[in-house]
Coordinates of C-alpha atoms in Angstrom, one line a residue:
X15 CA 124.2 -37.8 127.6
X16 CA 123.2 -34.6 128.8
X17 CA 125.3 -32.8 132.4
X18 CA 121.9 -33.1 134.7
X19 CA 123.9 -29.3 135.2
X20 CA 122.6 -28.4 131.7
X21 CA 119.0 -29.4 132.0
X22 CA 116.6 -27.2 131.1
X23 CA 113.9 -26.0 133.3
X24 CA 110.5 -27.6 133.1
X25 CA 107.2 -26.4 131.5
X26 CA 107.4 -23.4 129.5
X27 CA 110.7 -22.1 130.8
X28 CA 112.3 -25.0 128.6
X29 CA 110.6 -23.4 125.8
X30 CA 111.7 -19.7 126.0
X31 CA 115.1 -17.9 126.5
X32 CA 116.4 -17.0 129.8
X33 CA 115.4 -13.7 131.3
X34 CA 111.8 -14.0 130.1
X35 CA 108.6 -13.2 131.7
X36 CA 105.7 -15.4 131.8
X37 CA 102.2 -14.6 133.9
X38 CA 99.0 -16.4 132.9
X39 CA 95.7 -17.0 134.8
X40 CA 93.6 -14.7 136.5
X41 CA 95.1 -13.3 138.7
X42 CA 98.5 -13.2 136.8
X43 CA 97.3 -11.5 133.6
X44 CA 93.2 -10.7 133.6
X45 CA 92.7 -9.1 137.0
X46 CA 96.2 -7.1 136.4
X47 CA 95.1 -6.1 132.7
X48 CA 92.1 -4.4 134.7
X49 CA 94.1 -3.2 137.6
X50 CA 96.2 -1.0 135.2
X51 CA 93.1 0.2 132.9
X52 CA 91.9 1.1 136.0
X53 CA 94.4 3.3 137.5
X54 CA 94.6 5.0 133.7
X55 CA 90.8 6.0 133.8
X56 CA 91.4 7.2 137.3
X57 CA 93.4 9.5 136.0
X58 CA 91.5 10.8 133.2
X59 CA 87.9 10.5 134.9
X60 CA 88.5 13.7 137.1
X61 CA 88.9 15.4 134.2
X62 CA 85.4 14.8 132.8
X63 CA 83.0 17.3 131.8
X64 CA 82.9 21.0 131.9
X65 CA 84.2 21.4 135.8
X66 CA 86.9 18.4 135.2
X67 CA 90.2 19.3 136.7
X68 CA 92.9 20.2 134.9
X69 CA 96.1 17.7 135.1
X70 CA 99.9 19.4 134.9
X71 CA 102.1 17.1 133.2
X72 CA 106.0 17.4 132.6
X73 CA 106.8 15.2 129.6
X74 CA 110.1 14.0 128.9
X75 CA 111.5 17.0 127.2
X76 CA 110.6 19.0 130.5
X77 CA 107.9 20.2 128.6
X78 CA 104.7 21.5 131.0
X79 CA 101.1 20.7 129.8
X80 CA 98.3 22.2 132.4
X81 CA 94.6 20.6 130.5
X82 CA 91.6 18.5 131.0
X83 CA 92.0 17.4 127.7
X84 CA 92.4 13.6 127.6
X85 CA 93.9 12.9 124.4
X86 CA 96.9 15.1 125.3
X87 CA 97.1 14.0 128.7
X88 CA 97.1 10.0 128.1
X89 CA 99.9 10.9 124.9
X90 CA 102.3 12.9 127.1
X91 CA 102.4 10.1 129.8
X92 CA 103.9 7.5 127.8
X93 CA 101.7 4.6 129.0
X94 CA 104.0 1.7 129.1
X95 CA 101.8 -1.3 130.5
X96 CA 100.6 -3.0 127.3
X97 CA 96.8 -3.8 128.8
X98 CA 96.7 0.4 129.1
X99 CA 98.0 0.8 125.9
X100 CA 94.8 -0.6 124.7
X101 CA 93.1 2.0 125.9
X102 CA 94.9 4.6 125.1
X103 CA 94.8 3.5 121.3
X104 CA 91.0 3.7 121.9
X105 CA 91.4 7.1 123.1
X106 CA 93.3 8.1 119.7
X107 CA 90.9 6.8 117.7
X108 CA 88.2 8.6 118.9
X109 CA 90.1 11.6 118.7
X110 CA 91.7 11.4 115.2
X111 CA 88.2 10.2 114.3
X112 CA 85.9 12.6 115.9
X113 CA 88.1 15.1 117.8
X114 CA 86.4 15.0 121.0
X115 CA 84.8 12.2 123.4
X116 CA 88.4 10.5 124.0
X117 CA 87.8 11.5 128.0
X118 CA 84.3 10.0 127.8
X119 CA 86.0 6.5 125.7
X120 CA 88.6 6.1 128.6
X121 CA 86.5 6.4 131.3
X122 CA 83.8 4.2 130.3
X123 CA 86.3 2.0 128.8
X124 CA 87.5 2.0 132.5
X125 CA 84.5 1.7 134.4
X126 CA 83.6 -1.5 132.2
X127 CA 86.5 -3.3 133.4
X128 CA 86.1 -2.9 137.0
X129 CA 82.5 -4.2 136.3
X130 CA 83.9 -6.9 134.8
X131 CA 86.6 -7.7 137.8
X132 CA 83.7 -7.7 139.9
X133 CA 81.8 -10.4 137.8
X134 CA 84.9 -12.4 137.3
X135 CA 85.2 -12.5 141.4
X136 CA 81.3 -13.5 141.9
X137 CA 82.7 -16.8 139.1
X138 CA 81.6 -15.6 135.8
X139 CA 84.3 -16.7 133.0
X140 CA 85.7 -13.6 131.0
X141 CA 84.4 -15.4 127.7
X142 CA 80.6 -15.0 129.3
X143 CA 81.6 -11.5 129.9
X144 CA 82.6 -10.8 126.0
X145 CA 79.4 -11.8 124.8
X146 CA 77.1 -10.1 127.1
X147 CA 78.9 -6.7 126.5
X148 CA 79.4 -7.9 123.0
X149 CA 74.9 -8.2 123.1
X150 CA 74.9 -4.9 125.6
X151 CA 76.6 -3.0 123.0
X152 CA 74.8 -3.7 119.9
X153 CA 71.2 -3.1 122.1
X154 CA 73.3 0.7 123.0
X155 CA 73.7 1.1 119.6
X156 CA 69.9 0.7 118.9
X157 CA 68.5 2.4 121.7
X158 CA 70.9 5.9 120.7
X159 CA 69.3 5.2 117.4
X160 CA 65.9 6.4 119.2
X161 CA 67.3 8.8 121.4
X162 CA 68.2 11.1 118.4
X163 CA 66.0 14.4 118.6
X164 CA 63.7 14.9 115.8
X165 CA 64.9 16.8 112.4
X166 CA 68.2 17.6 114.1
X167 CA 69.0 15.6 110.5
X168 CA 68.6 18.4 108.2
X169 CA 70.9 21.2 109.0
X170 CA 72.0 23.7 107.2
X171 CA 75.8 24.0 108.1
X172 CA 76.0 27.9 107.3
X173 CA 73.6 28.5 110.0
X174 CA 75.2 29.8 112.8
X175 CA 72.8 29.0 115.2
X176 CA 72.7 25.4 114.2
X177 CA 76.5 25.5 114.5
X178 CA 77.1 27.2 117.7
X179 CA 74.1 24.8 119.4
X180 CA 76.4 21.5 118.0
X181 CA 79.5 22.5 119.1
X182 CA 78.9 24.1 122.6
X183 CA 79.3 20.9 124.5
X184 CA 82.4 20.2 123.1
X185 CA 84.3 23.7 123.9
X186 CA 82.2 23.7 127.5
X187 CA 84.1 20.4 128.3
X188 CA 87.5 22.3 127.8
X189 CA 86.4 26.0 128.7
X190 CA 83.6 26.3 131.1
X191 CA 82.2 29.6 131.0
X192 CA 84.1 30.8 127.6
X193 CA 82.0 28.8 125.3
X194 CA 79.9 31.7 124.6
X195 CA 83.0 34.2 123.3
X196 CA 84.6 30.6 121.9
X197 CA 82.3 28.8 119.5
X198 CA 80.8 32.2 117.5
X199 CA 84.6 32.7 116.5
X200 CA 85.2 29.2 116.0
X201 CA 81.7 29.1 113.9
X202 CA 82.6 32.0 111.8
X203 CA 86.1 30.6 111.1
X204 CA 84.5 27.0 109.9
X205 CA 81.5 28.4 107.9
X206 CA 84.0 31.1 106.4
X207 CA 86.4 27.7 104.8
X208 CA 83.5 25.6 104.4
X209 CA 83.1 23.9 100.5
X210 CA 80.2 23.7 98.7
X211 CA 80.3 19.9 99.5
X212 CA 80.4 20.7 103.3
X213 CA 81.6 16.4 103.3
X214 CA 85.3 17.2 102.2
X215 CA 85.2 19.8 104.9
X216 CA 89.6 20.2 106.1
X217 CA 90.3 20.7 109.6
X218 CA 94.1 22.3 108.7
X219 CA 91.8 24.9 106.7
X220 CA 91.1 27.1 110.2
X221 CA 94.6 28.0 111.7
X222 CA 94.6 29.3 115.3
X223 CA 97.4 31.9 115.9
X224 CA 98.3 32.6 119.8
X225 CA 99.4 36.0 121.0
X226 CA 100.4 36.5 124.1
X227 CA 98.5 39.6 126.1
X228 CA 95.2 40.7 126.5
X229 CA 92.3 38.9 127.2
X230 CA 89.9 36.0 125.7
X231 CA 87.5 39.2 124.7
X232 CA 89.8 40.5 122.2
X233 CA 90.3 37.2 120.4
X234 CA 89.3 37.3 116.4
X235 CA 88.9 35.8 113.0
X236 CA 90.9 36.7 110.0
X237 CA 90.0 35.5 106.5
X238 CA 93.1 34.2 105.8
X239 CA 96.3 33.9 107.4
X240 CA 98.3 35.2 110.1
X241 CA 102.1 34.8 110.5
X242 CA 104.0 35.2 113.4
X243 CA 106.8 36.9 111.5
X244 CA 107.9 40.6 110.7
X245 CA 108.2 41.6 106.9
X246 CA 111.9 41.8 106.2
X247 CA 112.0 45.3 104.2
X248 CA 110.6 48.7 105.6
X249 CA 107.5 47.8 103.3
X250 CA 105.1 47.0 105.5
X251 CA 101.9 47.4 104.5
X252 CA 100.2 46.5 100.1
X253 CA 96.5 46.3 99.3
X254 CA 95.3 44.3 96.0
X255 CA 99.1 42.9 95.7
X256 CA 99.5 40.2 93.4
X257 CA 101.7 37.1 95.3
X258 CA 105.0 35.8 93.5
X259 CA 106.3 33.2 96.2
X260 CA 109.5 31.4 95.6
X261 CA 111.0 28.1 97.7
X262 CA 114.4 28.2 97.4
X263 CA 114.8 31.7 99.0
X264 CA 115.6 35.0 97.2
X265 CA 119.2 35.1 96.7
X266 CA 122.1 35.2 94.1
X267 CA 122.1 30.9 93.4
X268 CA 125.6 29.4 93.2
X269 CA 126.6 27.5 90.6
X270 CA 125.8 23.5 90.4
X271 CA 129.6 23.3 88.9
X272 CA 132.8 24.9 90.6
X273 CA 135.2 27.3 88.4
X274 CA 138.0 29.5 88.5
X275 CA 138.3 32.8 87.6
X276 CA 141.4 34.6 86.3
X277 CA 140.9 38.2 87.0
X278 CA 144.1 40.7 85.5
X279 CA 143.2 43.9 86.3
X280 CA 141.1 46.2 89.1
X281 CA 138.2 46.9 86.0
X282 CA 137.7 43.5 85.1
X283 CA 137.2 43.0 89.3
X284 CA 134.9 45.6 88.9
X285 CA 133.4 44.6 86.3
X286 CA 133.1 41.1 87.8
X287 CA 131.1 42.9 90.4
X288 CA 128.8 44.8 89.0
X289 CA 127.6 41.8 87.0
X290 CA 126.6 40.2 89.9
X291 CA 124.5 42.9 90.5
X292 CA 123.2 43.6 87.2
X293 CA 122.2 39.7 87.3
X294 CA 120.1 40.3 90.7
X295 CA 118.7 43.0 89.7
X296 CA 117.2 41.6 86.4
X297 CA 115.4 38.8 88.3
X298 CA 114.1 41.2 90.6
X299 CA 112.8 43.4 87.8
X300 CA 111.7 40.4 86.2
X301 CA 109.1 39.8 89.1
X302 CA 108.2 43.0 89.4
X303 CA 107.5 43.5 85.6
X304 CA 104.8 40.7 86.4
X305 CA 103.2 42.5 88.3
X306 CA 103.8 40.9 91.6
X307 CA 103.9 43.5 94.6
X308 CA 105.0 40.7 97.3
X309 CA 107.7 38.1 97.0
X310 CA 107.5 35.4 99.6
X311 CA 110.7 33.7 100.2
X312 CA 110.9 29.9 101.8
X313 CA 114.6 30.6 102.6
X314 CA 116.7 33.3 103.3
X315 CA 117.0 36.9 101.8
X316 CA 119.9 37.5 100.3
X317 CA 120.8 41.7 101.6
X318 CA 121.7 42.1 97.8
X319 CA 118.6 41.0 96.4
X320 CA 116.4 42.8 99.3
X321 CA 118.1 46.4 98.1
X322 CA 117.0 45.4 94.7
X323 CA 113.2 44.9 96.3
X324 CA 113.1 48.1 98.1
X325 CA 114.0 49.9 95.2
X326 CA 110.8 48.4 92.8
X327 CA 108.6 48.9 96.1
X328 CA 108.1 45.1 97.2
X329 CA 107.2 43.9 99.8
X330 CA 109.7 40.5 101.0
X331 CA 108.1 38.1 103.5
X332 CA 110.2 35.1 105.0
X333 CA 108.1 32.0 106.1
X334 CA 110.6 29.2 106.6
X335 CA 108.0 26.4 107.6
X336 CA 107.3 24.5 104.4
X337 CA 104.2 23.5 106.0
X338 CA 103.2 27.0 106.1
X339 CA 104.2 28.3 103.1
X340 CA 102.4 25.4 102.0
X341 CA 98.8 27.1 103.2
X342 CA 100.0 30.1 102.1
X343 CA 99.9 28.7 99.0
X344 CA 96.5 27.3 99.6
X345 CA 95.1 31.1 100.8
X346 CA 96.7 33.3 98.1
X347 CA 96.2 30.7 95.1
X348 CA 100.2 31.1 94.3
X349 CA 101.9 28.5 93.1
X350 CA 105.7 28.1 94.8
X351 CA 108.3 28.7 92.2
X352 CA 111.7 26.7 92.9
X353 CA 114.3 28.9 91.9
X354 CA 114.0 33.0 91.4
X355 CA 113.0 33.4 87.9
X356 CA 110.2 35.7 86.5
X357 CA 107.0 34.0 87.2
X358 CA 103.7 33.7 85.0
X359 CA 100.5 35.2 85.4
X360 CA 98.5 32.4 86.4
X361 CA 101.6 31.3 89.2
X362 CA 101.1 34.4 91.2
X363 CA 98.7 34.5 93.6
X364 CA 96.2 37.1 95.2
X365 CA 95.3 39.1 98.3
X366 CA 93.1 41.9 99.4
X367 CA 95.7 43.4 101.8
X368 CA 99.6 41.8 103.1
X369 CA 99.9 44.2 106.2
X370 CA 102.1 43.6 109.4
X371 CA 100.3 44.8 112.5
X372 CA 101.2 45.1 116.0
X373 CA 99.1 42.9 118.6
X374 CA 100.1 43.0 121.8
X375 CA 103.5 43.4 121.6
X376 CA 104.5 41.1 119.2
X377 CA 104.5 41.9 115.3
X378 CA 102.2 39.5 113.0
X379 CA 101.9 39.9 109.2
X380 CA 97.9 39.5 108.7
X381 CA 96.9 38.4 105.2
X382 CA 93.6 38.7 104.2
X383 CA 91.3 37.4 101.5
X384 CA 88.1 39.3 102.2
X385 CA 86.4 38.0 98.8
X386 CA 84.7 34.3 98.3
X387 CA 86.5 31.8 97.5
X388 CA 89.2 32.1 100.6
X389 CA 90.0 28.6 101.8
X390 CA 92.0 29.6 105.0
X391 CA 90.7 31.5 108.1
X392 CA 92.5 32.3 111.3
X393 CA 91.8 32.9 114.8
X394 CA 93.9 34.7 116.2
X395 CA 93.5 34.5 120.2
X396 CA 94.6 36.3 122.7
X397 CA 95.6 35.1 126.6
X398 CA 97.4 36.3 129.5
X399 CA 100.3 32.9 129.6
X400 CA 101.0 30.2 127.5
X401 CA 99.4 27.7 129.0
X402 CA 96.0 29.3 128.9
X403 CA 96.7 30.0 124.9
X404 CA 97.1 25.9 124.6
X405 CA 94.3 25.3 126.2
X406 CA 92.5 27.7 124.3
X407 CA 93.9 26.2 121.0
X408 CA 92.7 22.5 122.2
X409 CA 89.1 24.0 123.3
X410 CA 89.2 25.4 119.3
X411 CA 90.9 22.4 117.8
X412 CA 87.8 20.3 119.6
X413 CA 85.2 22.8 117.9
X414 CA 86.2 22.6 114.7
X415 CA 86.5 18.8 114.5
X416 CA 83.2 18.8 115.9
X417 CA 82.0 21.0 112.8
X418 CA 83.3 18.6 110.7
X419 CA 81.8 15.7 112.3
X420 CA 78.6 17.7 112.0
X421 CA 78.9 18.2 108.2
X422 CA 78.6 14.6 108.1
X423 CA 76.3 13.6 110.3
X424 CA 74.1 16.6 112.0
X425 CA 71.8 14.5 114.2
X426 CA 71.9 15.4 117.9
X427 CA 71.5 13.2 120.8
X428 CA 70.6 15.4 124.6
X429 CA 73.8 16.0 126.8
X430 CA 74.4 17.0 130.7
X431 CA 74.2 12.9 131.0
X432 CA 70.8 12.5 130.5
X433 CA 71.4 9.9 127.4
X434 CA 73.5 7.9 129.6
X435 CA 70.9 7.6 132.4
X436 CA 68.2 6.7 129.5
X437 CA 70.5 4.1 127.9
X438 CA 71.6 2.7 131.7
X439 CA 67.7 2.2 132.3
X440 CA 66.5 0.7 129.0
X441 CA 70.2 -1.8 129.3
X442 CA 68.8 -2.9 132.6
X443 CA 65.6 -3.7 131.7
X444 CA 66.5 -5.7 128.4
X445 CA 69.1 -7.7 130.8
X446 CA 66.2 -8.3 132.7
X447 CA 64.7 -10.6 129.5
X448 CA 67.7 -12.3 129.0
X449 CA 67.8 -15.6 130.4
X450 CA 71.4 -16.8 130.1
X451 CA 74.7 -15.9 132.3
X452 CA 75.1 -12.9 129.9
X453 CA 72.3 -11.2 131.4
X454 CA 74.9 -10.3 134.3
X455 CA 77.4 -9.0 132.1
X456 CA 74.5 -6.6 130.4
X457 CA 73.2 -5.4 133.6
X458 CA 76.8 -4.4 134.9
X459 CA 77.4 -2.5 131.1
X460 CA 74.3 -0.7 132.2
X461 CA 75.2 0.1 135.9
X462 CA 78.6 1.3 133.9
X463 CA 76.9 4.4 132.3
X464 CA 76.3 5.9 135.8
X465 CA 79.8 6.4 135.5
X466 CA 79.2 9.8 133.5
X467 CA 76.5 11.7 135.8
X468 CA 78.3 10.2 138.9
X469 CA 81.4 11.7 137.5
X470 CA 80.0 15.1 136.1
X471 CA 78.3 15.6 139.7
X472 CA 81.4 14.7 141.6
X473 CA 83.5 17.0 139.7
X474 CA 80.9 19.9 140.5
X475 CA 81.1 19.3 144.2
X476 CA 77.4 17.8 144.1
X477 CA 76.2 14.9 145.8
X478 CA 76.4 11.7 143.4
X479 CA 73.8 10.0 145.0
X480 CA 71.0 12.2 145.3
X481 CA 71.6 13.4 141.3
X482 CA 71.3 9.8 140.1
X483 CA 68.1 8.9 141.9
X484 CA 66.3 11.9 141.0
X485 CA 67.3 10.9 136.8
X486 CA 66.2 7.7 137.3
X487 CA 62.8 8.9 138.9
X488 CA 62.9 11.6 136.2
X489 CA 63.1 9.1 133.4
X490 CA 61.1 6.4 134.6
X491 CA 58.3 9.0 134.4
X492 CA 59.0 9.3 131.1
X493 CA 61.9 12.3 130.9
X494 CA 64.3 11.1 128.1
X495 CA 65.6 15.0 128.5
X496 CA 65.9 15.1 132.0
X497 CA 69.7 15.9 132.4
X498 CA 72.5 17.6 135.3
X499 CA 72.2 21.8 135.5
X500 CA 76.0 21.8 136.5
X501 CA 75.4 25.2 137.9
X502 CA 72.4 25.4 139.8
X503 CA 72.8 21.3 141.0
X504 CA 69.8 19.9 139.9
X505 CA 67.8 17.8 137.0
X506 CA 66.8 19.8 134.2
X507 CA 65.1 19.7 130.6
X508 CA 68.5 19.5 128.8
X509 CA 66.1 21.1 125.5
X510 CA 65.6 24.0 127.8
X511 CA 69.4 24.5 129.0
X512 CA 70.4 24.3 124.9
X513 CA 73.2 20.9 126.0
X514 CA 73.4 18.9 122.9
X515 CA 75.9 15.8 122.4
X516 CA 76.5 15.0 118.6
X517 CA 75.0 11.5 117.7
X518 CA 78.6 10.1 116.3
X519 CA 80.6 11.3 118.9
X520 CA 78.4 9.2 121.4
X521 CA 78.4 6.4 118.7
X522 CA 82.1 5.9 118.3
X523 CA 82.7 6.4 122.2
X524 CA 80.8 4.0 123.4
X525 CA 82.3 1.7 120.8
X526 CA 85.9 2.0 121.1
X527 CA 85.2 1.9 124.8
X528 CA 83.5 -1.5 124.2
X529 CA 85.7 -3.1 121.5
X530 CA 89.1 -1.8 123.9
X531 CA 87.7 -4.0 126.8
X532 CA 86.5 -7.1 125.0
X533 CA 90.5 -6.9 123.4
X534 CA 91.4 -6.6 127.1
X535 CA 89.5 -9.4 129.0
X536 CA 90.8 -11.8 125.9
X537 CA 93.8 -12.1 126.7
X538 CA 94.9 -14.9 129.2
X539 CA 98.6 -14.9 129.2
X540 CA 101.1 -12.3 129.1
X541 CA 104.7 -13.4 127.5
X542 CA 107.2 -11.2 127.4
X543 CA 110.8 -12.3 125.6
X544 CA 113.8 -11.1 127.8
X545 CA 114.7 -7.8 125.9
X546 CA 118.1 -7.1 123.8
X547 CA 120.8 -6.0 126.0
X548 CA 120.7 -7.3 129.7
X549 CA 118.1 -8.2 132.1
X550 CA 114.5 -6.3 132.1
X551 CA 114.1 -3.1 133.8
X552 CA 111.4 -4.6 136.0
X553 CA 112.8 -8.2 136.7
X554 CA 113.8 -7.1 140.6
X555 CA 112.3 -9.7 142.7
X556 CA 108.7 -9.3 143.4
X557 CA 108.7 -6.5 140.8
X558 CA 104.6 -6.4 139.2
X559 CA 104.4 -5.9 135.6
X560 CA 102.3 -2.5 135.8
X561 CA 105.5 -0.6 137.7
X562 CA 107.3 0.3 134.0

C-alpha cells in the first residue's frame, strides 16, 4: 500500500517530473504564442523601409550594433520565447536565402498573427484559420505571378543599368539617400566577379574592406584584394610579381625528432651557426630562383629568414586568417605550399601590382588583378565611425545578395508598397467568393498587407490613413503601379520613380511569413520538462512564460 503522503498528483502532473511546466488552451498557449510574435515584430516593424529607424543593441559581449537591419537585430537579441523563435528562424531563412526581405517576413509574419488573435476572439477555431491562410497564400502566390512587369525576364546581368535598377530598393531600405553613390560600386564589384554562368555566382567573391576616415564619396572598388595589414620588409611596392605563398610561415622548421648536439670547440659552434644560415638562405634563394617576387606567409616571419628576403628583393606579406589567405589564393591563382620549399611554376600565382598604400591613416596592402579572369573584387569604403562602416557593409552585403538572387531569377515586381496594396485588394475580393468560414481568415491575410504602406507612411511621418485610401482609389481605377513617393508624401507611378522589388524576394517573404504562423497557431500546448540543475529561471509565482 501506498503512504496517501506519496501520492502523486492528478492529471498530467502524475505523468511528468516535478518542477515542470504545463500551459495548454487558448489562452494558456495560442493567444500567448501571438502575444510574444507580436511584441518581436513590434520591434522590428519600425525599422521598415528606407526612413525605418535604426535600433542600438548591446549584445552579450557588450558589443554595440546601431542598424535597421532585421536580420542582425532579431540574432543579437537572443530571442528566448520558443513561439518567437519561430519567427526569427523565418527571418534567417529569408536572409541566408535571399539576403534581404527578413524585416518585411517578420513583420507580416507579425501582423498575420494579431489578425488571427482577432478571429480566434470573434470564435473562429485556429484549425479554420490554417486553412484559409493556407488558401490566401497560394491565391498571393498567383496573383504576384501577374504582377511581374513585362520582359523584366531577360536581363543581361553585365548591364549596369539593369543592375543598379534591381538592387536600389534593397540598399535604399538600409541607406536612404546613399543608394546612388552605393549600388554603382556595389554593381561594378558584382559584374567585375561575375562567371560566365552568372547561376554559380559566390557572394564571398566581393570583399568589403572598412577604413576609418573620410567620407562615403571616397569609397572604391579594387579588382582584387585589400588587406588590412602592412608588408613586413621595407619592400613595399612590385608590379607583374609572380605569388609563392606558403602556410606554415617562413621560418627555420624544427625538427619532428629531438637531438643532442656535442659541440668541442668555438669553430665547430661557428660552424654550427652558419649552417643554419646557409640552410635559410638556400630556401630563400630557392623561391626566388622561381621566379616569385612575393612570398606570402600564413604564420610568422622568422627575422632570419626576412634578412634573407630583403637581400633577393622580396616582397614578405603576413596574412594570418586562413580564411583570407584562402581568397588570396582564389585572386592570385597560387596554390598554398605547406612547408618553405622551392615552389613550381604552375603553384605560384599572379598579380598586376602588390603595393601597400596609405588610406586614411591606416596602411592597407592593395592587390590588384586588373586583367580578366579576376575572381575577387573589393570595396573598399570609407566612413567617419564604426558603426556607420557596419552599416555600410550590411547595406553592401544586402546588394550583392540581391545580385545574386537576380542572376537567377531577374523578373521585377513594383515597390514603394504598391504590390502589397494590389495583392490586399484582389485577396479581398476572392474572399468575397468563398463561401466557407475560411473566407474570414482570407480577408484578414488581405487586411494584413496594409501592414507595409501603413508602416512605410508611419515611419516617414505621413498620415497612414489618408496614403491607404488614396492606393486603394488609385488601384481600383486600375493603377497596379500606383505606389508611396516617401519624399514628397504622396501616390506615385512607382515605373516613373525607378522602385522595383525583385519577384523572389517578395515570393519567399510572403512565404516564410505564412508557413512561420500556420507552425505558430498549431500548437495547442506548451510542455516544458523542469531543466537540469534546480528549479526554472521563471518558475516565481505568477511568472508568464514570455518574461525569459
Amino acid at each position: 500500500m501506498v503512504g496517501l503522503g506519496a501520492m502523486p498528483g492528478y492529471g498530467i502532473q502524475s505523468m511528468l517530473k516535478e518542477g515542470h511546466r504545463h500551459l495548454s488552451g487558448l489562452e494558456e498557449a495560442v493567444l500567448k504564442n501571438i502575444d510574444a510574435c507580436r511584441e518581436l515584430s513590434a520591434i522590428t516593424r519600425t525599422s521598415l523601409g528606407p526612413n525605418g529607424m535604426n535600433k542600438m543593441v548591446i549584445n552579450h559581449l557588450d558589443k554595440l550594433f546601431v542598424t535597421n537591419d532585421a536580420a542582425t537585430i532579431v540574432n543579437e537579441l537572443e530571442v528566448q520565447h520558443p513561439a518567437a523563435k519561430i519567427l526569427v528562424l523565418a527571418g534567417r531563412a529569408q536572409q541566408e536565402e535571399i539576403g534581404d526581405g527578413a524585416n518585411l517576413t517578420i513583420s507580416f509574419a507579425g501582423e498575420l498573427l494579431e489578425k488571427a488573435e482577432e478571429l480566434i476572439r470573434m470564435g473562429l477555431h485556429p484549425s479554420e484559420i490554417i486553412i484559409g491562410y493556407t488558401k490566401a497564400i497560394s491565391k498571393t502566390i498567383e496573383i504576384l505571378e501577374d504582377l511581374v512587369e513585362k520582359g523584366s525576364e531577360n536581363m543581361d546581368v553585365r548591364n549596369k543599368e539593369e543592375v543598379v535598377l534591381r538592387m536600389r530598393s534593397a540598399v535604399a531600405s538600409k541607406q536612404f539617400g546613399q543608394e546612388d553613390i552605393l549600388c554603382p560600386l556595389v554593381a561594378d564589384a558584382c559584374m567585375q566577379v561575375c562567371p560566365k554562368n552568372p547561376a554559380n555566382f559566390n557572394v564571398d567573391n566581393v570583399r568589403v574592406a572598412k577604413l576609418v576616415g573620410g567620407g562615403l564619396h571616397n569609397s572604391t572598388v579594387v579588382r582584387g584584394m585589400v588587406l588590412k595589414s602592412d608588408a613586413v620588409g621595407s619592400i613595399k611596392r612590385v608590379e607583374k610579381a609572380k605569388i609563392a605563398v606558403f602556410a606554415g610561415g617562413v621560418d627555420t622548421s624544427a625538427t619532428e625528432t629531438k637531438g643532442t648536439v656535442l659541440i668541442h670547440s668555438a669553430e665547430q659552434l661557428e660552424n654550427y651557426a652558419k649552417t643554419e644560415e646557409a640552410k635559410v638562405e638556400e630556401l630563400i634563394k630557392a623561391v626566388a630562383d622561381s621566379g616569385a617576387k612575393v612570398i606570402v606567409s600564413g604564420a610568422a616571419v622568422g627575422d632570419m629568414a626576412l634578412h634573407f628576403c630583403e637581400r633577393y628583393k622580396l616582397m614578405v606579406l603576413r596574412i594570418s586568417s586562413k580564411f583570407e589567405l584562402r581568397r588570396f589564393c582564389r585572386t592570385t591563382g597560387a596554390v598554398a605550399i605547406l612547408k618553405l620549399s622551392q615552389p613550381n611554376a604552375d603553384e605560384l600565382g599572379y598579380a598586376d601590382s602588390v603595393s601597400v598604400e596609405e588610406i586614411g591613416g591606416t596602411r592597407v596592402t592593395v592587390v590588384k588583378n586588373e586583367e580578366g579572369g579576376n575572381s575577387v573584387a573589393t570595396v573598399v569604403l570609407r566612413g567617419s565611425t564604426d558603426s556607420i562602416l557596419d552599416d555600410l557593409e550590411r547595406a553592401v552585403d544586402d546588394g550583392v545578395n540581391t545580385y545574386k538572387s537576380m542572376c537567377r531569377d531577374s523578373r521585377i515586381i513594383p515597390g514603394a508598397a504598391a504590390t502589397e496594396i494590389e495583392l490586399a485588394k484582389r485577396l479581398k475580393e476572392f474572399s468575397l467568393k468563398e463561401t466557407g468560414l475560411d473566407q474570414y481568415a482570407i480577408a484578414k491575410f488581405a487586411e494584413s498587407f496594409e501592414m507595409v504602406p501603413r508602416t512605410l507612411s508611419e515611419n516617414a511621418g505621413l498620415s497612414a490613413m489618408e496614403i491607404i485610401s488614396s492606393l486603394y482609389a488609385e488601384h481600383a481605377a486600375g493603377n497596379t503601379k500606383v505606389g508611396i513617393d516617401l519624399e514628397e508624401g504622396v501616390c506615385k507611378d512607382v515605373s516613373t520613380l525607378k522602385i522595383w522589388d525583385l519577384y523572389v524576394t517578395k515570393f519567399f517573404a510572403l512565404k516564410y511569413s505564412a508557413d512561420a504562423v500556420c507552425t505558430v497557431l498549431r500548437v495547442d500546448q506548451i510542455i516544458m520538462a523542469k531543466p537540469a540543475g534546480g528549479p526554472r529561471r521563471d518558475a516565481q509565482p505568477g511568472g508568464g512564460m514570455d518574461e525569459d
